[in-house]
Coordinates of C-alpha atoms in Angstrom, one line a residue:
M247 CA 12.4 -0.9 -38.8
A248 CA 14.5 -3.2 -41.0
L249 CA 15.5 -6.6 -39.6
L250 CA 19.1 -6.7 -38.6
G251 CA 21.7 -8.7 -40.5
S252 CA 24.4 -11.0 -39.1
P253 CA 25.9 -9.8 -35.8
P254 CA 29.5 -8.8 -35.6
G255 CA 32.0 -11.5 -34.5
R256 CA 31.9 -12.6 -30.9
T257 CA 29.2 -12.7 -28.2
V258 CA 29.6 -13.1 -24.5
L259 CA 26.7 -15.5 -24.2
T260 CA 27.5 -18.3 -21.7
I261 CA 23.9 -19.5 -21.1
R262 CA 23.6 -23.2 -21.5
V263 CA 20.9 -25.8 -21.2
H264 CA 21.5 -29.3 -20.1
A265 CA 20.4 -32.1 -22.4
G266 CA 17.9 -34.6 -21.3
R267 CA 14.1 -34.6 -20.6
M268 CA 12.5 -34.8 -17.2
A269 CA 10.0 -37.7 -17.0
R270 CA 6.4 -36.7 -17.5
A271 CA 3.9 -37.8 -14.9
P272 CA 1.4 -40.4 -16.3
H273 CA -1.7 -38.7 -17.7
R274 CA -5.0 -39.3 -15.9
H275 CA -8.1 -40.2 -17.9
R276 CA -9.1 -37.3 -20.3
E277 CA -6.0 -35.2 -19.4
T278 CA -4.6 -33.4 -22.5
A279 CA -0.9 -32.8 -22.9
M280 CA 0.4 -29.3 -22.7
T281 CA 0.2 -27.7 -26.1
Y282 CA 2.5 -24.7 -25.5
V283 CA 5.0 -23.8 -28.1
A284 CA 7.1 -20.7 -27.4
P285 CA 6.0 -18.0 -29.8
V286 CA 9.6 -17.1 -30.7
K287 CA 8.6 -15.7 -34.1
D288 CA 6.1 -13.2 -32.6
M289 CA 8.6 -12.3 -29.8
T290 CA 11.2 -11.6 -32.4
F291 CA 8.8 -9.5 -34.5
V292 CA 8.1 -7.3 -31.4
L293 CA 11.7 -6.9 -30.5
D294 CA 12.8 -6.1 -34.0
Q295 CA 9.9 -4.0 -35.3
L296 CA 8.5 -2.3 -32.1
V297 CA 11.3 -2.2 -29.6
G298 CA 14.2 -1.8 -32.2
M299 CA 16.9 -4.2 -31.1
E300 CA 19.4 -2.3 -33.3
N301 CA 18.8 0.8 -31.1
I302 CA 19.3 -1.2 -27.9
A303 CA 22.5 -2.7 -29.2
Q304 CA 23.9 0.8 -29.8
L305 CA 23.5 1.7 -26.1
P306 CA 26.7 1.9 -24.0
G307 CA 27.6 -1.5 -22.6
L308 CA 25.0 -3.4 -24.7
G309 CA 26.9 -3.8 -28.0
D310 CA 26.6 -7.6 -27.9
A311 CA 22.8 -7.4 -27.6
T312 CA 22.1 -8.0 -31.3
A313 CA 18.8 -9.3 -32.8
D314 CA 20.5 -12.6 -33.7
L315 CA 21.8 -13.0 -30.2
A316 CA 18.3 -12.3 -28.8
R317 CA 16.9 -15.0 -31.1
S318 CA 19.6 -17.5 -30.0
V319 CA 18.8 -16.9 -26.3
M320 CA 15.1 -17.2 -26.9
E321 CA 15.4 -20.5 -28.7
E322 CA 17.6 -21.9 -25.9
C323 CA 15.1 -20.7 -23.3
A324 CA 12.3 -22.2 -25.3
R325 CA 14.1 -25.6 -25.2
L326 CA 14.6 -25.3 -21.4
G327 CA 10.9 -24.7 -20.9
R328 CA 9.8 -27.4 -23.3
E329 CA 12.1 -30.2 -22.1
V330 CA 12.7 -29.4 -18.4
V331 CA 10.1 -27.1 -16.8
E332 CA 6.8 -27.7 -18.7
P333 CA 6.6 -31.4 -17.9
L334 CA 6.3 -30.5 -14.2
N335 CA 3.4 -28.1 -14.5
S336 CA 0.3 -30.2 -14.2
S337 CA 2.0 -32.8 -11.9
G338 CA 3.1 -29.9 -9.6
D339 CA -0.5 -28.6 -9.5
R340 CA -1.8 -32.0 -8.5
N341 CA 1.0 -32.7 -6.0
P342 CA 1.9 -29.3 -4.5
S343 CA 4.7 -28.4 -2.1
R344 CA 4.3 -30.0 1.3
W345 CA 5.2 -28.6 4.8
E346 CA 6.3 -30.9 7.6
N347 CA 8.0 -29.8 10.9
G348 CA 9.1 -26.5 9.5
A349 CA 10.5 -27.9 6.2
V350 CA 9.0 -27.6 2.7
S351 CA 9.4 -30.4 0.1
T352 CA 8.8 -29.3 -3.4
P353 CA 7.0 -31.4 -6.0
P354 CA 8.9 -34.2 -7.6
G355 CA 11.3 -33.0 -10.3
F356 CA 11.4 -29.4 -9.1
K357 CA 14.8 -29.5 -7.5
E358 CA 16.3 -31.1 -10.6
A359 CA 14.7 -28.6 -12.9
Y360 CA 15.9 -25.7 -10.7
R361 CA 19.4 -27.1 -10.8
Q362 CA 19.4 -27.1 -14.6
Y363 CA 18.0 -23.6 -14.6
V364 CA 20.8 -22.4 -12.3
D365 CA 23.5 -24.4 -14.1
G366 CA 22.4 -22.8 -17.4
G367 CA 23.1 -19.3 -16.1
W368 CA 19.4 -18.2 -16.5
Q369 CA 19.0 -16.4 -13.2
G370 CA 21.7 -13.8 -14.1
I371 CA 20.6 -13.2 -17.7
S372 CA 20.0 -9.4 -17.2
H373 CA 22.1 -8.8 -14.1
P374 CA 25.6 -7.2 -14.0
A375 CA 28.6 -9.2 -15.1
E376 CA 30.4 -7.7 -12.1
Y377 CA 28.4 -10.2 -10.0
G378 CA 28.5 -13.1 -12.4
G379 CA 25.5 -12.2 -14.5
Q380 CA 25.2 -12.1 -18.3
G381 CA 24.6 -8.3 -18.4
L382 CA 22.1 -8.6 -21.2
P383 CA 19.3 -6.0 -21.6
K384 CA 15.9 -6.3 -20.1
V385 CA 14.3 -6.7 -23.5
I386 CA 16.2 -10.0 -23.9
G387 CA 15.4 -11.2 -20.4
T388 CA 11.7 -10.4 -20.8
P389 CA 10.8 -13.0 -23.5
C390 CA 12.8 -15.6 -21.5
M391 CA 10.7 -14.6 -18.4
E392 CA 7.5 -15.0 -20.4
M393 CA 8.5 -18.5 -21.7
L394 CA 9.4 -19.8 -18.3
Q395 CA 6.1 -18.4 -16.9
S396 CA 4.0 -19.9 -19.7
T397 CA 5.5 -23.4 -19.1
N398 CA 5.2 -23.4 -15.3
L399 CA 3.9 -20.3 -13.5
A400 CA 4.5 -21.7 -10.0
F401 CA 8.1 -22.7 -10.7
S402 CA 8.9 -19.3 -12.3
L403 CA 7.9 -17.4 -9.1
C404 CA 11.1 -18.5 -7.4
P405 CA 13.5 -16.8 -10.0
L406 CA 11.1 -13.9 -10.1
L407 CA 11.4 -13.0 -6.4
T408 CA 15.2 -13.6 -6.6
D409 CA 15.4 -11.0 -9.5
G410 CA 13.6 -8.5 -7.3
A411 CA 15.9 -9.1 -4.3
I412 CA 18.9 -8.5 -6.6
E413 CA 17.5 -5.2 -7.9
A414 CA 16.9 -4.0 -4.4
L415 CA 20.4 -4.9 -3.2
L416 CA 22.0 -3.4 -6.3
T417 CA 20.1 -0.1 -5.7
A418 CA 20.6 0.4 -1.9
A419 CA 22.9 -2.1 -0.2
S420 CA 26.4 -1.4 1.1
D421 CA 29.4 -2.9 -0.7
E422 CA 29.8 -5.3 2.2
V423 CA 26.2 -6.6 1.8
K424 CA 26.5 -6.7 -2.0
D425 CA 29.7 -8.7 -1.8
L426 CA 28.2 -11.1 0.7
Y427 CA 25.0 -11.9 -1.2
L428 CA 24.8 -10.7 -4.8
S429 CA 27.0 -13.2 -6.6
K430 CA 25.1 -16.2 -5.0
L431 CA 21.8 -14.6 -5.8
V432 CA 22.8 -13.8 -9.4
S433 CA 24.0 -17.3 -10.0
G434 CA 20.8 -18.7 -8.5
E435 CA 22.6 -20.8 -6.0
W436 CA 20.7 -18.8 -3.4
A437 CA 17.1 -17.7 -3.8
G438 CA 15.5 -14.5 -2.7
T439 CA 12.2 -13.4 -1.2
M440 CA 10.2 -10.3 -0.3
N441 CA 8.7 -10.0 3.2
L442 CA 6.2 -7.2 3.5
T443 CA 2.8 -8.5 4.6
E444 CA 1.9 -9.2 8.2
P445 CA -1.4 -10.7 9.6
Q446 CA -2.7 -7.2 10.6
A447 CA -1.0 -5.3 7.8
G448 CA -1.9 -6.3 4.2
S449 CA -1.5 -3.6 1.7
D450 CA -1.3 -0.9 4.5
L451 CA 2.4 -1.1 5.4
A452 CA 2.0 1.7 7.9
L453 CA 0.6 -1.0 10.3
L454 CA 3.8 -3.1 10.2
R455 CA 4.9 -4.3 13.7
S456 CA 8.0 -6.4 13.0
R457 CA 10.9 -5.1 15.1
A458 CA 14.7 -4.7 14.4
E459 CA 16.9 -4.4 17.5
P460 CA 20.4 -3.0 16.7
L461 CA 23.4 -5.0 18.0
E462 CA 26.9 -3.7 18.8
D463 CA 28.5 -5.4 15.7
G464 CA 26.2 -3.4 13.4
T465 CA 23.7 -6.2 12.7
Y466 CA 20.1 -6.4 13.9
R467 CA 17.9 -8.9 15.6
I468 CA 14.6 -9.2 13.6
S469 CA 11.4 -10.4 15.2
G470 CA 7.9 -10.6 13.9
T471 CA 5.5 -12.6 11.6
K472 CA 5.3 -12.3 7.9
I473 CA 2.6 -14.0 5.7
F474 CA 2.1 -14.7 2.0
I475 CA 5.8 -15.1 1.4
T476 CA 6.2 -16.7 -2.0
W477 CA 8.7 -19.5 -2.0
G478 CA 9.6 -18.4 1.6
E479 CA 10.8 -21.9 2.4
H480 CA 11.8 -24.7 0.0
D481 CA 14.5 -27.3 -0.8
M482 CA 15.7 -26.1 -4.2
A483 CA 18.4 -23.7 -3.1
E484 CA 21.0 -24.1 -0.3
N485 CA 20.1 -20.7 1.2
I486 CA 17.2 -18.3 1.0
V487 CA 17.8 -14.6 1.4
H488 CA 14.8 -12.8 2.8
L489 CA 14.4 -9.0 2.3
V490 CA 12.3 -7.9 5.3
L491 CA 10.6 -4.7 6.3
A492 CA 10.8 -3.9 10.0
R493 CA 11.0 -1.0 12.5
T494 CA 13.9 0.0 14.6
P495 CA 13.2 1.0 18.3
D496 CA 13.2 4.8 17.7
A497 CA 11.5 4.8 14.3
P498 CA 8.7 7.2 13.6
E499 CA 5.2 5.9 13.2
G500 CA 3.7 5.0 9.8
I501 CA 5.5 4.3 6.6
R502 CA 8.3 6.8 7.4
G503 CA 9.6 4.5 10.1
I504 CA 10.1 1.4 8.0
S505 CA 13.6 0.0 7.3
L506 CA 14.7 -2.8 5.0
F507 CA 16.9 -5.7 6.2
V508 CA 18.5 -8.7 4.5
V509 CA 17.9 -11.8 6.6
P510 CA 19.3 -15.2 5.4
K511 CA 17.8 -18.5 6.2
R512 CA 21.3 -19.7 7.0
L513 CA 23.8 -17.3 8.4
V514 CA 26.7 -16.3 6.1
A515 CA 30.2 -15.9 7.3
S516 CA 32.4 -13.0 6.1
D517 CA 34.1 -15.3 3.6
G518 CA 30.8 -16.3 2.1
S519 CA 30.6 -19.7 3.6
L520 CA 27.3 -20.9 5.2
G521 CA 26.9 -21.2 8.9
P522 CA 24.1 -22.5 11.1
R523 CA 20.3 -21.9 10.6
N524 CA 19.2 -18.4 11.4
R525 CA 16.2 -17.9 13.7
V526 CA 13.6 -17.7 11.1
D527 CA 11.1 -20.6 10.8
C528 CA 8.4 -21.5 8.4
V529 CA 5.4 -22.3 10.6
S530 CA 3.0 -23.2 7.8
I531 CA 2.2 -22.8 4.1
E532 CA -1.0 -21.8 2.4
H533 CA -3.5 -24.0 0.6
K534 CA -4.3 -22.0 -2.5
L535 CA -6.7 -21.9 -5.5
G536 CA -3.8 -21.9 -8.0
I537 CA 0.0 -21.8 -8.3
R538 CA -0.2 -24.7 -5.9
A539 CA 3.3 -26.0 -6.5
S540 CA 4.8 -22.8 -5.1
A541 CA 5.2 -22.7 -1.3
T542 CA 3.4 -19.6 0.1
A543 CA 4.9 -19.4 3.6
V544 CA 4.1 -18.0 7.0
L545 CA 7.5 -17.0 8.4
Q546 CA 8.2 -16.4 12.1
Y547 CA 11.3 -14.3 12.9
D548 CA 12.5 -14.7 16.5
G549 CA 15.6 -12.6 16.9
A550 CA 17.0 -13.6 13.5
I551 CA 20.2 -11.8 12.5
G552 CA 19.9 -9.4 9.6
H553 CA 21.9 -6.6 7.9
L554 CA 20.4 -3.2 7.3
V555 CA 20.0 -2.3 3.6
G556 CA 20.8 1.3 3.0
E557 CA 19.7 3.8 5.6
E558 CA 17.3 3.4 8.5
N559 CA 13.7 4.5 7.8
R560 CA 14.1 4.4 4.0
G561 CA 13.0 0.8 3.7
L562 CA 9.8 1.4 1.8
E563 CA 11.7 3.5 -0.8
Y564 CA 14.2 0.6 -1.4
M565 CA 11.5 -2.1 -1.3
F566 CA 9.6 -0.2 -4.1
V567 CA 12.6 -1.0 -6.3
M568 CA 12.0 -4.7 -5.7
M569 CA 8.2 -4.2 -6.0
N570 CA 8.5 -2.4 -9.3
A571 CA 10.7 -5.3 -10.7
A572 CA 8.2 -7.8 -9.3
R573 CA 5.2 -5.8 -10.7
F574 CA 6.6 -5.8 -14.2
A575 CA 7.3 -9.5 -13.9
V576 CA 3.8 -10.2 -12.7
G577 CA 2.5 -8.3 -15.7
M578 CA 4.6 -10.7 -17.8
Q579 CA 2.9 -13.6 -16.0
G580 CA -0.4 -12.2 -17.3
V581 CA 1.0 -12.3 -20.9
A582 CA 2.4 -15.8 -20.3
V583 CA -0.7 -17.4 -18.9
S584 CA -2.8 -15.8 -21.7
E585 CA -0.5 -17.3 -24.3
A586 CA -0.6 -20.7 -22.8
A587 CA -4.4 -20.6 -22.4
Y588 CA -4.8 -19.4 -26.0
Q589 CA -2.6 -22.2 -27.4
K590 CA -4.5 -24.9 -25.4
A591 CA -7.8 -23.5 -26.6
V592 CA -6.7 -23.5 -30.2
A593 CA -5.5 -27.1 -30.0
Y594 CA -8.8 -28.2 -28.5
A595 CA -10.8 -26.3 -31.0
R596 CA -9.0 -28.0 -33.9
E597 CA -9.7 -31.5 -32.6
R598 CA -13.1 -31.2 -31.0
V599 CA -15.8 -32.2 -33.7
Q600 CA -19.3 -30.9 -33.0
S601 CA -22.2 -29.5 -35.1
R602 CA -22.5 -28.7 -38.7
P603 CA -21.3 -25.3 -39.9
V604 CA -23.9 -22.5 -40.0
D605 CA -23.0 -21.6 -43.6
G606 CA -24.0 -25.0 -44.9
S607 CA -20.6 -25.7 -46.2
S608 CA -20.6 -29.2 -44.8
K609 CA -23.3 -31.8 -44.1
Q610 CA -21.2 -33.4 -41.4
A611 CA -20.1 -32.1 -38.0
V612 CA -16.8 -30.2 -38.1
A613 CA -14.1 -29.2 -35.7
I614 CA -15.5 -26.3 -33.6
I615 CA -12.7 -24.0 -34.8
H616 CA -14.9 -23.6 -37.9
H617 CA -17.8 -22.0 -35.9
P618 CA -17.9 -18.2 -35.9
D619 CA -18.3 -17.7 -32.1
V620 CA -15.4 -20.0 -31.4
R621 CA -13.3 -18.0 -33.8
R622 CA -14.4 -14.8 -32.1
M623 CA -13.3 -16.1 -28.7
L624 CA -10.0 -17.3 -30.1
M625 CA -9.3 -14.0 -31.8
S626 CA -10.1 -12.1 -28.6
M627 CA -7.6 -14.3 -26.7
R628 CA -5.0 -13.9 -29.4
A629 CA -5.5 -10.1 -29.8
L630 CA -5.4 -9.4 -26.0
T631 CA -2.2 -11.5 -25.7
E632 CA -0.3 -10.0 -28.6
G633 CA -1.3 -6.5 -27.5
A634 CA -0.2 -7.0 -23.9
R635 CA 3.1 -8.7 -25.1
A636 CA 3.9 -5.8 -27.4
L637 CA 3.3 -3.1 -24.7
A638 CA 5.3 -5.0 -22.1
Y639 CA 8.3 -5.5 -24.4
V640 CA 8.3 -1.9 -25.4
T641 CA 8.2 -1.0 -21.7
A642 CA 11.2 -3.2 -21.1
G643 CA 13.0 -1.3 -23.9
Y644 CA 12.2 2.0 -22.1
S645 CA 13.8 0.5 -19.0
D646 CA 17.0 -0.3 -21.0
L647 CA 17.1 3.2 -22.4
A648 CA 16.5 4.7 -19.0
H649 CA 19.5 2.7 -17.6
H650 CA 22.0 2.9 -20.5
S651 CA 21.3 5.9 -22.6
A652 CA 24.4 8.2 -22.8
D653 CA 22.2 11.3 -22.6
P654 CA 21.0 12.2 -19.1
A655 CA 17.9 13.9 -20.5
N656 CA 17.0 10.8 -22.4
R657 CA 17.5 8.6 -19.4
A658 CA 15.2 10.8 -17.3
A659 CA 12.5 10.8 -20.1
Y660 CA 12.5 7.1 -20.6
R661 CA 12.5 6.5 -16.8
S662 CA 9.4 8.5 -16.6
L663 CA 7.7 6.5 -19.3
Y664 CA 8.8 3.2 -17.8
E665 CA 7.5 4.2 -14.4
F666 CA 4.2 5.3 -15.8
L667 CA 3.8 2.0 -17.8
V668 CA 4.7 -0.5 -15.0
P669 CA 1.3 -0.3 -13.2
V670 CA -0.4 -0.4 -16.6
V671 CA 1.5 -3.5 -17.6
K672 CA 0.8 -5.1 -14.3
G673 CA -2.8 -4.2 -14.0
W674 CA -4.0 -4.5 -17.6
S675 CA -2.1 -7.7 -18.5
T676 CA -3.2 -9.6 -15.3
E677 CA -6.8 -8.5 -15.6
S678 CA -6.7 -9.6 -19.3
S679 CA -5.2 -12.9 -18.4
V680 CA -8.2 -13.8 -16.2
D681 CA -10.5 -12.9 -19.2
V682 CA -8.4 -14.9 -21.6
A683 CA -8.2 -18.0 -19.4
N684 CA -11.9 -17.7 -18.8
L685 CA -12.5 -17.7 -22.6
G686 CA -10.2 -20.7 -22.9
I687 CA -12.5 -22.7 -20.6
Q688 CA -15.5 -21.5 -22.6
V689 CA -13.9 -22.7 -25.9
H690 CA -13.5 -26.1 -24.2
G691 CA -17.2 -26.1 -23.1
G692 CA -18.0 -28.5 -20.4
M693 CA -14.6 -30.2 -20.8
G694 CA -13.0 -27.0 -19.7
Y695 CA -14.6 -27.3 -16.3
I696 CA -13.0 -30.7 -15.9
E697 CA -9.6 -30.4 -14.3
E698 CA -8.1 -33.2 -16.3
T699 CA -8.2 -31.2 -19.5
G700 CA -5.8 -28.6 -18.0
A701 CA -7.8 -25.5 -19.1
A702 CA -9.0 -24.8 -15.6
Q703 CA -5.5 -24.6 -14.2
F704 CA -4.8 -21.5 -16.3
L705 CA -7.8 -19.7 -14.7
R706 CA -6.9 -20.8 -11.2
D707 CA -3.3 -19.7 -11.7
A708 CA -4.3 -16.4 -13.4
R709 CA -6.7 -15.4 -10.6
I710 CA -3.9 -14.4 -8.2
L711 CA -2.2 -12.2 -10.7
P712 CA -4.5 -9.1 -10.3
I713 CA -4.1 -9.5 -6.5
Y714 CA -0.5 -10.1 -5.5
E715 CA 2.3 -7.5 -5.7
G716 CA -0.4 -4.9 -5.4
T717 CA -4.0 -5.4 -6.4
T718 CA -5.4 -3.7 -9.6
A719 CA -6.8 -1.0 -7.4
I720 CA -3.4 -0.3 -5.9
Q721 CA -1.9 -0.2 -9.3
A722 CA -4.7 2.2 -10.3
N723 CA -4.0 4.5 -7.3
D724 CA -0.4 4.5 -8.2
L725 CA -1.2 5.3 -11.8
V726 CA -3.5 8.2 -10.8
G727 CA -1.6 9.7 -8.0
R728 CA 2.1 9.2 -8.5
K729 CA 2.1 8.7 -12.3
T730 CA -0.5 11.2 -13.6
L731 CA -1.4 13.8 -11.0
R732 CA 2.1 14.3 -9.6
D733 CA 3.6 15.4 -13.0
R734 CA 0.4 17.1 -14.1
G735 CA 0.0 14.4 -16.8
A736 CA 3.4 14.9 -18.4
A737 CA 4.2 11.2 -19.0
A738 CA 0.7 10.4 -20.1
K739 CA 0.7 13.3 -22.6
S740 CA 4.1 12.2 -23.9
L741 CA 2.6 8.8 -24.7
I742 CA -0.4 10.4 -26.3
G743 CA 2.0 12.4 -28.5
M744 CA 3.6 9.1 -29.6
I745 CA 0.2 7.7 -30.4
D746 CA -0.3 10.9 -32.6
A747 CA 2.9 10.0 -34.5
T748 CA 1.5 6.5 -35.2
L749 CA -1.8 8.0 -36.3
A750 CA 0.1 10.2 -38.8
D751 CA 1.7 7.0 -40.1
L752 CA -1.7 5.4 -40.5
E753 CA -2.9 8.5 -42.5
K754 CA 0.1 8.1 -44.8
A755 CA -0.7 4.3 -45.2
R756 CA -4.2 5.3 -46.6
D757 CA -2.5 5.8 -49.9
T758 CA -2.9 2.0 -50.3
P759 CA -6.1 1.6 -48.3
T760 CA -7.0 -1.6 -46.5
P761 CA -9.9 -2.4 -44.2
A762 CA -7.4 -3.0 -41.4
I763 CA -5.8 0.5 -41.8
E764 CA -9.2 2.2 -42.0
S765 CA -10.5 0.5 -38.8
M766 CA -7.3 1.1 -36.9
R767 CA -7.1 4.7 -37.9
H768 CA -10.7 5.4 -36.9
N769 CA -10.7 3.5 -33.6
L770 CA -7.2 4.3 -32.4
R771 CA -8.1 8.0 -32.9
L772 CA -11.2 7.4 -30.9
G773 CA -9.2 5.7 -28.1
R774 CA -6.5 8.4 -28.2
D775 CA -9.1 11.2 -27.8
T776 CA -10.9 9.4 -24.9
L777 CA -7.6 8.9 -23.1
A778 CA -6.6 12.5 -23.6
D779 CA -9.9 13.7 -22.3
S780 CA -9.8 11.4 -19.3
V781 CA -6.3 12.7 -18.3
E782 CA -7.6 16.2 -18.4
F783 CA -10.7 15.2 -16.4
L784 CA -8.5 13.7 -13.6
L785 CA -6.2 16.7 -13.5
A786 CA -9.2 19.1 -13.3
H787 CA -11.1 17.3 -10.5
A788 CA -8.4 15.7 -8.3
D789 CA -8.3 18.5 -5.7
R790 CA -12.0 19.1 -5.4
R791 CA -13.4 15.5 -5.9
P792 CA -10.7 13.0 -4.9
N793 CA -13.2 10.2 -4.3
A794 CA -14.4 10.5 -7.9
V795 CA -10.9 10.7 -9.3
Y796 CA -9.5 7.7 -7.4
G797 CA -12.7 5.8 -7.7
A798 CA -12.2 6.1 -11.5
G799 CA -8.7 4.7 -11.1
V800 CA -9.4 1.1 -12.3
P801 CA -11.4 2.3 -15.4
Y802 CA -8.5 4.8 -16.1
L803 CA -5.9 2.0 -15.8
K804 CA -7.9 -0.2 -18.1
L805 CA -8.4 2.6 -20.6
C806 CA -4.7 3.2 -20.6
G807 CA -4.0 -0.5 -21.1
L808 CA -6.5 -0.8 -23.9
V809 CA -5.5 2.3 -25.8
L810 CA -1.7 1.8 -25.4
C811 CA -2.0 -1.9 -26.5
G812 CA -4.0 -0.6 -29.4
W813 CA -1.2 1.8 -30.2
Q814 CA 1.3 -1.1 -30.3
M815 CA -1.1 -3.2 -32.4
A816 CA -1.3 -0.2 -34.9
R817 CA 2.5 -0.2 -35.1
S818 CA 2.5 -4.0 -35.6
L819 CA -0.1 -3.5 -38.4
L820 CA 2.2 -1.0 -40.2
A821 CA 5.2 -3.2 -39.8
A822 CA 3.4 -6.3 -41.0
L823 CA 2.1 -4.4 -44.1
A824 CA 5.6 -3.2 -44.9
N825 CA 7.2 -6.7 -44.5
R826 CA 4.4 -9.0 -45.6
E827 CA 6.2 -10.3 -48.7
S828 CA 9.0 -11.7 -46.6
D829 CA 6.7 -14.1 -44.7
P830 CA 3.1 -13.8 -46.1
E831 CA 1.5 -16.3 -43.7
F832 CA 2.9 -14.8 -40.5
H833 CA 2.4 -11.2 -41.5
S834 CA -1.1 -11.7 -42.8
A835 CA -2.0 -13.2 -39.4
K836 CA -0.5 -10.1 -37.7
I837 CA -2.6 -7.8 -40.0
A838 CA -5.8 -9.8 -39.2
T839 CA -5.1 -9.8 -35.5
A840 CA -4.5 -6.0 -35.5
H841 CA -7.7 -5.5 -37.5
F842 CA -9.7 -7.5 -35.0
F843 CA -8.2 -5.5 -32.1
A844 CA -9.1 -2.3 -33.8
T845 CA -12.7 -3.3 -34.6
H846 CA -13.7 -5.4 -31.6
L847 CA -11.6 -4.2 -28.6
L848 CA -10.6 -0.5 -29.1
P849 CA -14.2 0.7 -29.2
Q850 CA -14.5 -0.4 -25.5
A851 CA -12.4 2.7 -24.7
V852 CA -15.6 4.8 -25.0
G853 CA -17.2 2.8 -22.1
Y854 CA -14.2 3.3 -19.8
A855 CA -14.0 7.0 -20.6
T856 CA -17.8 7.4 -20.0
A857 CA -17.4 5.8 -16.5
I858 CA -14.3 8.0 -15.7
Q859 CA -15.9 11.3 -16.8
A860 CA -19.4 10.7 -15.5
P861 CA -20.7 14.2 -14.4
E862 CA -21.8 12.8 -11.0
G863 CA -18.4 11.1 -10.6
L864 CA -18.8 8.3 -8.1
G865 CA -22.4 9.3 -7.1
D866 CA -23.8 5.9 -8.1
A867 CA -21.1 3.9 -6.4
L868 CA -21.3 5.9 -3.1
A869 CA -25.1 6.3 -3.1
L870 CA -25.8 3.6 -0.6
A871 CA -25.1 4.0 3.1
E872 CA -22.9 1.4 4.7
S873 CA -25.9 -0.1 6.4
Q874 CA -27.6 -0.6 3.0
F875 CA -25.1 -3.1 1.7

């Protein structure tokens, strides 16, 4: 796709960033400064060449969403991250949020940074103008989400959960509830949370015990204990709006009897003014491996006043809206941590001098970036990150098409693709981020194991990503059951057809053969075929061998992630070849990265497919009796 020219006349952009720099905490001995620089050029390439911003700008209601506007917003967001949010990352990790007598104090500087984030209008970037948002498409909000997460993952979780609360209320709440809460949430003046988990009910929500007693005025009294509530209590916003799953007295057992309630930390009068504290208390916060600056709260509800969202007993359906938004955002956290870990590893590899080169090109020790295995690790980190970013941004574009396309059939088709891809983005990107952060430590060698260098924080922060908002196994179960078996593989086969179109483009590009084209053509074809065969295997064996099919869920998710990212890297390769004269250095790097992905990563698809389609299914995994473990 050709790059867009200058946008027409006006824009509605009101996002602003306050000037000034937050003070950095003094560095301890051996600590290295954060090296993150927002990859705006790569983000722009993906939006223009893979998503197609000109197509998004033609959707009803999105006429102002031009490529130039997207670049302007990204540059402003990059400045916010660089000047305001990133300086608090390592200090917040060392001095995390503190709980005392039911109150949580955030790390120094967090309140001020959050105020600048809110005053700049960033919370509402992709939310409706009707409630004070910017009304920009998801594909513009997504790079901004990534940049905030790269600079400070713990801080970014607060806006992330607020976004999810907004989506749930927009989908299911009454006009009265929307009018009471949405404008404050969209502005960021109030923060939002998601309350699902209880001590006896982790991922199995059928075991929820929290109760909701109806009152004569139409409100409910909510009682129960919720755990693992991200930013469930803090001092950055004047109110916190909890979305809580609970059961009414006559509700049926299991997940069919769950309702959703909005329960504010401080009661809200009909005119929107704040009243006294509601009966919800933070009884403790968790001490965690990573994301230490964010307060992960245990909340006790003791007859707190709440409003029903939508209809009784449909709470899980509504909460899935919030969870889908959060799952995509967590997938973006995987991309974000990978990018930050990669950049830090590159910076260290350029400055760390050790050993002479194996090719004899120097008699002196050289920076380790000259050594082949260090290059291999850095290229793996780069390729995994760029592939995950491309797939996630394209998925965001499908969301915009699903919401704004004028054709109902197109809306339905893109909604199906988006829903199929959300668990892939979440599962693949977060699992990859652990691998990328781990490689980052390996590049640093022993210094990576030392906290002061900063490389270890990325691995500690990344490790929660494949767990919260649904573990990788839960994403895999969703991908197998709801997203593949339910529609008899229709969405998966649609994506495979799109891969076929790219393979046809690669065949045409062989008129001017390059090693990158040849490798990508061969290995993407291999990946495409293994994915198609695996889909057919799942469909054929689901009824007769459910343990084998669902037991292969995680390999199937990883196969989808690998092949679909490879597909996007193939599209990147074709675009870079077509545009290389406009920016030779940038596009040659894109070509080399795509070539590496094709040669070193895509062949792994065969291993995943072999595990999925093993004749004995899960025979080896289920071979031991319980007593033998």
